Amino acid sequence: MRLRLPRPRAAGPTRSVSLLAVVAAVGLLPWLSGRDPALSVLRARSAEQEPTREALDAVRRDLGLDDGPLSLLGGWAAGLVRGDLGTSWVSGAEVGPSVLAGFQVSLALMGAALGVAVLLGATLVAPVLVRGRASAGAGAAMLAAVPEFLPATVGLLVCGVWLGWLPTSGWEGPSSMVLPAVSLGVPAGGLLGRLVADALPAVLAERWVDLWRGAGVSRARISAAAVRRVLPPLIPQFGMAAVGLTGGAVAVETVFAVPGIGRTALGAAKSQDLPLLQGAVLSLLLLGLATGALSALVRRRLLGPALRDAALALPPPLPVRVRPAVPLVLAALLATVVGWGLLRDPYAVDTAVRLAPPSWAHPLGTDGLGRDVLARLGHGAASTVGTAAAVCLLSLLLSLALGFLPGVAAGAADIANALPPVIAGILVAAVSGPGTGGAALAVALISWPPLAAHAAALVQEVRASGFLTAQRAIGAPPSWILTRHVLPAVAAPVARHALLRLPGIALALASLGFLGLGARPPAPEWGLLLDESRAYVERAPWAALSPAVALALLAGLAVSGAAYARGVTRTTGRRRGLEA
């Protein structure tokens, strides 16, 4: 059983420094981007006004831009101490009420989406409670890999436009929450359901379950106790999902024109409305920190006083029997589609066959310019999957390094967890410009904390193990212990964890591409394909469904492949132990 070690004392200062660094980076955004903020603000205020030197100078005097970024940042910080977030550079309105209004909308949407996620997660967990064993989780992983903006767009067309059941845009009341909440809740429910379903079989195999069954305790009561036993170690993951539903809902808020805090931040960044952007980002960071503290409190309450100090952790997950045909079939499908697409030209334009349905000439149809969807999907695999794999590798290496420095990583991880991908994408795109490399860097900056936490826990356990004590006793040098014992014991589990996060990283890259912060046209990147097909998804749904199905297949392949590899490894290890 794993014990939870106390949080490093350096976490508090590191958290404060990381928070200040992010806020300062936001404050320096116009100067980091190299674009004239006066020109951006002038265009946002009045698109028709000519950007003459006199007009730009007037904007600079009005905003105090001539005083420099440090003076503006200091003035904003001084106002923040007084509870004043400043005034919008574009509208001249107070930032505080605007941020509060957007924050309230996003919180309401997050609550509704979390309700959908819990219901879907419970549906995925129920078969595990009945059977007592888990599947490979490929189905839940596919749900988790569905891009939020795809069901948002389809739901808007079907339920909003065709059937007229629900509002298609704006924020008019509870009915306006239904479509956005379902769009956000389905992927989150797949993720949360998979986390609980993966942990339940090992819990149901614990000794206390047999004792309760022998004592005649009902199945319903045992199931409730097993779920309670599973929840405490997973509560932080639930908190991270809630923060993601609030700050990461920018794409859904954009589709439905919901005035949430994420969409507010994105609009402020595009117009370089610095005070509004600073207020929105600060609210998201504080929400992340508050959610983390609340998650820790709920976890301690669920554990109870008897287990609070030991912080009961989950047992290692039981190996799942996965037939090799499952990952092989998924891999064959992806390889066939990608290989077939690579044989075609992804940039050839033929307006005579615009939005053509699937046929032998175009197996997945054509897009709005008459380009072959199969070709663009195949050539986009290298950009999307290859970039996601590179980000995974970078996150893995960073997490293995930070696993030996938990005091340095802990506080920074809290801030990175609270920072939505779109905000990181905005900051990176401001410096390097939109592109695949910038999107990859943005996702890498926020994808390492779960892996680093996993690596730190494993490092602490291995260092405290008996066989390492024996190695030290016989005089083994530290370098030998590190390279021959600690790293091999840590790297393999964390690498499998990184592989399981590959679909989520690909989805984050696709989301940035969808919002215009990733690859630029005419690149055949999967997120960009989804964005381009949104305008004509009603007439040519195959253009949007193709990259979405590819992302789902990638998720199923990653999960089933990792489960099969883990099962083979454990079976081989058990056989070697018996032979010895």
Short mmCIF file of C-alpha atoms in Angstrom, two decimals, residues 344-345 348-359 361-376 532-533 536 539-544 546:
data_model
loop_
_atom_site.label_atom_id
_atom_site.label_comp_id
_atom_site.label_asym_id
_atom_site.label_seq_id
_atom_site.Cartn_x
_atom_site.Cartn_y
_atom_site.Cartn_z
CA ARG A 344 -2.83 11.54 -52.27
CA ASP A 345 -2.25 15.27 -52.63
CA ALA A 348 -4.98 19.91 -54.69
CA VAL A 349 -8.05 22.16 -55.12
CA ASP A 350 -10.93 21.14 -57.39
CA THR A 351 -13.90 23.46 -56.99
CA ALA A 352 -15.98 21.29 -59.30
CA VAL A 353 -16.27 18.65 -56.55
CA ARG A 354 -16.73 20.92 -53.52
CA LEU A 355 -18.36 19.12 -50.55
CA ALA A 356 -18.64 15.90 -52.56
CA PRO A 357 -19.86 12.89 -50.53
CA PRO A 358 -17.65 9.83 -50.04
CA SER A 359 -17.01 7.92 -53.25
CA ALA A 361 -12.55 8.75 -56.12
CA HIS A 362 -12.73 10.46 -52.72
CA PRO A 363 -13.29 7.76 -50.04
CA LEU A 364 -13.91 10.34 -47.28
CA GLY A 365 -15.41 13.06 -49.48
CA THR A 366 -14.07 16.56 -50.12
CA ASP A 367 -14.02 19.80 -48.15
CA GLY A 368 -15.22 23.30 -48.98
CA LEU A 369 -12.45 23.85 -51.52
CA GLY A 370 -12.75 20.46 -53.16
CA ARG A 371 -9.66 19.06 -51.42
CA ASP A 372 -9.59 15.34 -50.65
CA VAL A 373 -10.43 14.76 -46.95
CA LEU A 374 -8.60 11.41 -46.86
CA ALA A 375 -5.43 13.03 -48.17
CA ARG A 376 -5.60 15.85 -45.62
CA GLU A 532 -12.47 24.57 -41.41
CA SER A 533 -15.34 22.07 -41.64
CA TYR A 536 -20.40 23.49 -43.68
CA ARG A 539 -23.98 19.84 -45.69
CA ALA A 540 -20.77 17.80 -45.42
CA PRO A 541 -20.53 16.18 -41.98
CA TRP A 542 -17.88 13.72 -43.20
CA ALA A 543 -15.27 16.49 -43.28
CA ALA A 544 -15.68 17.02 -39.52
CA SER A 546 -13.20 12.04 -40.17
#
